[in-house]
Short mmCIF file of C-alpha atoms and ligand atoms in Angstrom, two decimals:
data_model
loop_
_atom_site.label_atom_id
_atom_site.label_comp_id
_atom_site.label_asym_id
_atom_site.label_seq_id
_atom_site.Cartn_x
_atom_site.Cartn_y
_atom_site.Cartn_z
CA MET B 1 8.03 -1.40 -19.14
CA LYS B 2 5.27 -3.99 -19.45
CA LEU B 3 3.75 -6.80 -17.36
CA ARG B 4 1.97 -9.91 -18.64
CA ILE B 5 -1.00 -10.43 -16.31
CA SER B 6 -3.53 -13.22 -16.25
CA GLU B 7 -5.88 -11.79 -13.73
CA LYS B 8 -6.09 -9.05 -11.20
CA ILE B 9 -8.76 -8.32 -8.58
CA ALA B 10 -9.31 -5.87 -5.71
CA HIS B 11 -10.54 -6.29 -2.08
CA CYS B 12 -9.62 -9.92 -1.69
CA GLU B 13 -9.78 -11.34 1.82
CA VAL B 14 -8.34 -14.83 1.36
CA LEU B 15 -4.73 -14.34 0.11
CA GLY B 16 -3.22 -12.58 3.07
CA PRO B 17 -4.22 -10.27 5.94
CA ASN B 18 -6.35 -7.30 5.29
CA LYS B 19 -8.34 -6.48 2.25
CA ARG B 20 -5.86 -6.62 -0.61
CA SER B 21 -5.55 -6.54 -4.31
CA VAL B 22 -4.14 -9.66 -6.06
CA ILE B 23 -2.22 -9.79 -9.34
CA TRP B 24 -1.65 -13.19 -11.07
CA VAL B 25 1.19 -12.88 -13.53
CA SER B 26 1.47 -15.05 -16.56
CA GLY B 27 4.25 -17.61 -17.16
CA CYS B 28 5.75 -20.36 -15.03
CA GLU B 29 8.33 -22.92 -16.06
CA LYS B 30 7.92 -25.19 -13.02
CA HIS B 31 4.78 -27.13 -14.07
CA CYS B 32 4.30 -28.66 -10.63
CA PRO B 33 1.93 -31.66 -10.71
CA GLY B 34 -1.40 -30.63 -9.18
CA CYS B 35 -0.89 -26.88 -9.62
CA ILE B 36 -4.30 -25.19 -9.63
CA ALA B 37 -3.08 -22.35 -11.77
CA LYS B 38 -2.25 -24.25 -15.01
CA THR B 39 -3.88 -21.63 -17.23
CA TYR B 40 -1.38 -19.15 -16.01
CA HIS B 41 1.69 -21.24 -16.94
CA SER B 42 1.78 -19.88 -20.53
CA SER B 43 3.77 -16.66 -20.78
CA GLN B 44 1.23 -15.58 -23.48
CA ASN B 45 -1.77 -15.98 -21.26
CA GLY B 46 -3.79 -12.89 -20.25
CA THR B 47 -2.81 -9.44 -21.49
CA GLU B 48 0.22 -7.30 -21.58
CA GLU B 49 -0.22 -4.05 -19.62
CA GLU B 50 1.99 -0.99 -19.12
CA VAL B 51 3.39 -0.94 -15.58
CA ALA B 52 2.03 2.60 -15.23
CA ASP B 53 -1.44 1.41 -16.02
CA VAL B 54 -1.23 -1.38 -13.42
CA VAL B 55 0.06 1.15 -10.91
CA ARG B 56 -2.96 3.43 -11.72
CA TRP B 57 -5.34 0.43 -11.37
CA PHE B 58 -3.98 -0.45 -7.95
CA LEU B 59 -4.09 3.04 -6.59
CA GLU B 60 -7.72 3.42 -7.78
CA THR B 61 -8.66 0.27 -5.82
CA GLY B 62 -8.00 2.07 -2.58
CA ASP B 63 -6.30 -1.08 -1.16
CA ASN B 64 -3.28 -0.83 1.04
CA HIS B 65 -2.02 -4.42 0.55
CA LEU B 66 -1.09 -6.41 -2.47
CA THR B 67 -0.56 -10.15 -3.15
CA ILE B 68 1.37 -11.14 -6.23
CA SER B 69 1.02 -14.66 -7.43
CA GLY B 70 0.94 -16.47 -10.81
CA GLY B 71 2.44 -17.90 -12.68
CA GLU B 72 5.91 -17.03 -11.49
CA PRO B 73 6.39 -13.46 -10.29
CA PHE B 74 10.16 -13.63 -10.43
CA LEU B 75 10.05 -14.26 -14.25
CA GLN B 76 8.86 -10.61 -14.46
CA ALA B 77 10.85 -9.31 -11.48
CA ASP B 78 12.14 -6.20 -13.13
CA ALA B 79 8.65 -4.99 -14.10
CA LEU B 80 7.11 -5.92 -10.75
CA ASN B 81 9.97 -4.11 -8.94
CA ASP B 82 9.39 -1.10 -11.08
CA MET B 83 5.59 -1.34 -10.33
CA LEU B 84 6.08 -1.47 -6.59
CA ILE B 85 8.61 1.39 -6.56
CA GLN B 86 6.04 3.50 -8.34
CA ILE B 87 3.18 2.48 -6.02
CA LYS B 88 5.30 3.11 -2.88
CA LYS B 89 6.08 6.70 -4.10
CA VAL B 90 2.39 7.29 -3.57
CA LYS B 91 1.68 5.15 -0.44
CA ASP B 92 3.30 2.61 1.76
CA ILE B 93 1.71 -0.79 1.10
CA GLY B 94 2.13 -4.35 2.33
CA VAL B 95 3.26 -6.95 -0.21
CA ILE B 96 3.04 -10.75 -0.20
CA VAL B 97 4.59 -12.72 -3.08
CA TYR B 98 4.19 -16.38 -3.97
CA THR B 99 7.07 -17.84 -5.82
CA GLY B 100 7.99 -21.33 -7.00
CA TYR B 101 11.67 -20.72 -6.30
CA LYS B 102 13.34 -21.08 -2.97
CA ILE B 103 14.30 -17.77 -1.56
CA GLU B 104 17.94 -18.76 -1.53
CA GLU B 105 17.78 -19.05 -5.36
CA LEU B 106 16.59 -15.47 -5.66
CA ASN B 107 18.83 -12.49 -5.92
CA HIS B 108 16.78 -9.57 -7.18
CA PRO B 109 15.96 -6.12 -5.81
CA LEU B 110 12.26 -7.10 -5.96
CA LEU B 111 12.90 -8.91 -2.65
CA ASN B 112 13.46 -5.47 -1.06
CA GLN B 113 9.88 -4.53 -1.86
CA ILE B 114 8.33 -7.56 -0.27
CA ASP B 115 7.05 -8.16 3.31
CA ILE B 116 6.23 -11.90 3.04
CA VAL B 117 7.51 -14.44 0.51
CA ILE B 118 5.83 -17.86 0.29
CA ASP B 119 8.42 -19.93 -1.48
CA GLY B 120 9.05 -23.26 -3.09
CA GLU B 121 7.41 -25.54 -5.68
CA TYR B 122 4.00 -27.06 -4.90
CA ILE B 123 4.30 -30.75 -4.07
CA GLU B 124 0.89 -32.41 -4.16
CA THR B 125 1.72 -35.19 -1.71
CA LEU B 126 2.76 -32.63 1.00
CA ASN B 127 -0.53 -30.70 0.85
CA ASP B 128 -1.33 -30.46 4.52
CA ASP B 129 -4.11 -27.81 4.42
CA ARG B 130 -2.05 -25.16 6.18
CA PRO B 131 -3.58 -21.72 5.41
CA TYR B 132 -1.97 -19.63 2.64
CA ILE B 133 0.51 -22.49 1.79
CA GLY B 134 0.02 -25.15 -0.79
CA SER B 135 2.38 -27.83 0.55
CA SER B 136 4.39 -28.29 3.67
CA ASN B 137 7.84 -27.88 1.81
CA GLN B 138 6.82 -24.19 1.14
CA ARG B 139 7.72 -21.60 3.69
CA LEU B 140 6.11 -18.39 4.74
CA ILE B 141 9.02 -16.09 5.22
CA CYS B 142 8.58 -12.67 6.87
CA LEU B 143 11.10 -10.24 5.39
CA THR B 144 9.75 -7.31 7.41
CA HIS B 145 7.71 -6.99 10.62
CA ARG B 146 4.76 -5.35 8.90
CA TYR B 147 2.37 -8.28 9.45
CA ASP B 148 3.68 -9.54 12.83
CA ASN B 149 0.49 -8.45 14.65
CA VAL B 150 -2.00 -10.12 12.34
CA MET B 151 -0.48 -13.40 11.07
CA ASP B 152 -1.46 -15.48 14.18
CA TYR B 153 -5.08 -14.45 13.74
CA TYR B 154 -5.25 -15.14 9.99
CA GLN B 155 -3.35 -18.45 10.40
CA SER B 156 -5.96 -19.61 12.80
CA GLU B 157 -8.70 -19.16 10.28
CA GLY B 158 -7.75 -22.21 8.17
CA ARG B 159 -7.84 -22.33 4.39
CA GLN B 160 -10.34 -19.92 2.91
CA ILE B 161 -11.39 -19.35 -0.73
CA THR B 162 -13.80 -17.20 -2.65
CA ILE B 163 -15.42 -17.86 -5.92
CA THR B 164 -15.29 -14.59 -7.80
CA ALA B 165 -17.35 -13.67 -10.81
CA LEU B 166 -15.39 -11.57 -13.34
CA LYS B 167 -16.73 -9.99 -16.54
CA ASP B 168 -16.20 -13.07 -18.61
CA LYS B 169 -15.48 -15.94 -16.25
CA THR B 170 -15.71 -17.22 -12.71
CA ILE B 171 -12.41 -17.90 -10.80
CA LEU B 172 -11.40 -19.62 -7.65
CA VAL B 173 -9.41 -17.31 -5.38
CA GLY B 174 -7.27 -18.57 -2.44
CA VAL B 175 -5.28 -21.65 -1.57
CA PRO B 176 -8.06 -24.31 -1.42
CA SER B 177 -8.18 -27.30 0.88
CA ARG B 178 -8.54 -30.65 -0.94
CA GLN B 179 -12.25 -30.56 -0.12
CA GLN B 180 -12.69 -26.98 -1.38
CA TYR B 181 -10.89 -27.84 -4.59
CA LEU B 182 -13.09 -30.92 -5.08
CA MET B 183 -16.16 -28.65 -4.66
CA TRP B 184 -14.78 -26.31 -7.26
CA GLN B 185 -14.09 -29.16 -9.70
CA THR B 186 -17.72 -30.26 -9.25
CA MET B 187 -18.94 -26.71 -10.06
CA LYS B 188 -16.84 -26.83 -13.21
CA GLY B 189 -18.75 -29.99 -14.04
CA TRP B 190 -21.88 -27.84 -13.90
CA GLY B 191 -20.54 -25.79 -16.76
CA ARG B 192 -18.66 -22.96 -15.03
CA GLU B 193 -15.58 -21.66 -16.64
CA ASP B 194 -12.46 -21.41 -14.46
CA THR B 195 -8.84 -20.46 -14.65
CA ASP B 196 -6.89 -23.51 -13.60
S1 SF4 N 201 5.48 -22.79 -9.20
FE1 SF4 N 201 3.39 -22.20 -8.59
S2 SF4 N 201 2.41 -21.54 -10.47
FE2 SF4 N 201 4.31 -22.60 -11.08
S3 SF4 N 201 3.66 -24.70 -11.47
FE3 SF4 N 201 4.32 -24.64 -9.35
S4 SF4 N 201 2.48 -24.20 -8.14
FE4 SF4 N 201 2.02 -23.65 -10.26
#
């Protein structure tokens, strides 16, 4: 089984509690105005990778937590479910997934692998600078108690981003505040390549 992935990074500290790996899958049909991940909307963006290779990559990072975003993870739910089953055969990990669907619209075993879902389309006019969440219509839904002890602390930190240099580009990581995104846009004006 294969996954189409736009980016993946290790040791991220701005997309959930604890150091975590992040996978941005390719493909989204929602096209929310103001989405900062436009480059990932195409199902042809990025590269196709064998699930087994992605599992190997994650295990080699040494991280115990994973955030999956995109793009729309549930468009590749079978492959992601397979990936998480394989990872969890080796170690128990915490998983956060961002989806543009409301959780009530989802009915896939992938949900059983997830600790927190952040659901719903991004609505630009409802961007209220809450940490982790793009707009106030979206919900942070705990499906397990794994992160109960740390969520208050991380929610008190406000929105945080990092600007990460990869081999061939620089990307913005995290859910930016309006001011942070403006800063990123200004940096793009200086000639930096980005992913949105
Ligand atoms: S669902 Fe998410 S990735 Fe898709 S367009 Fe909306 S904000 Fe962007």
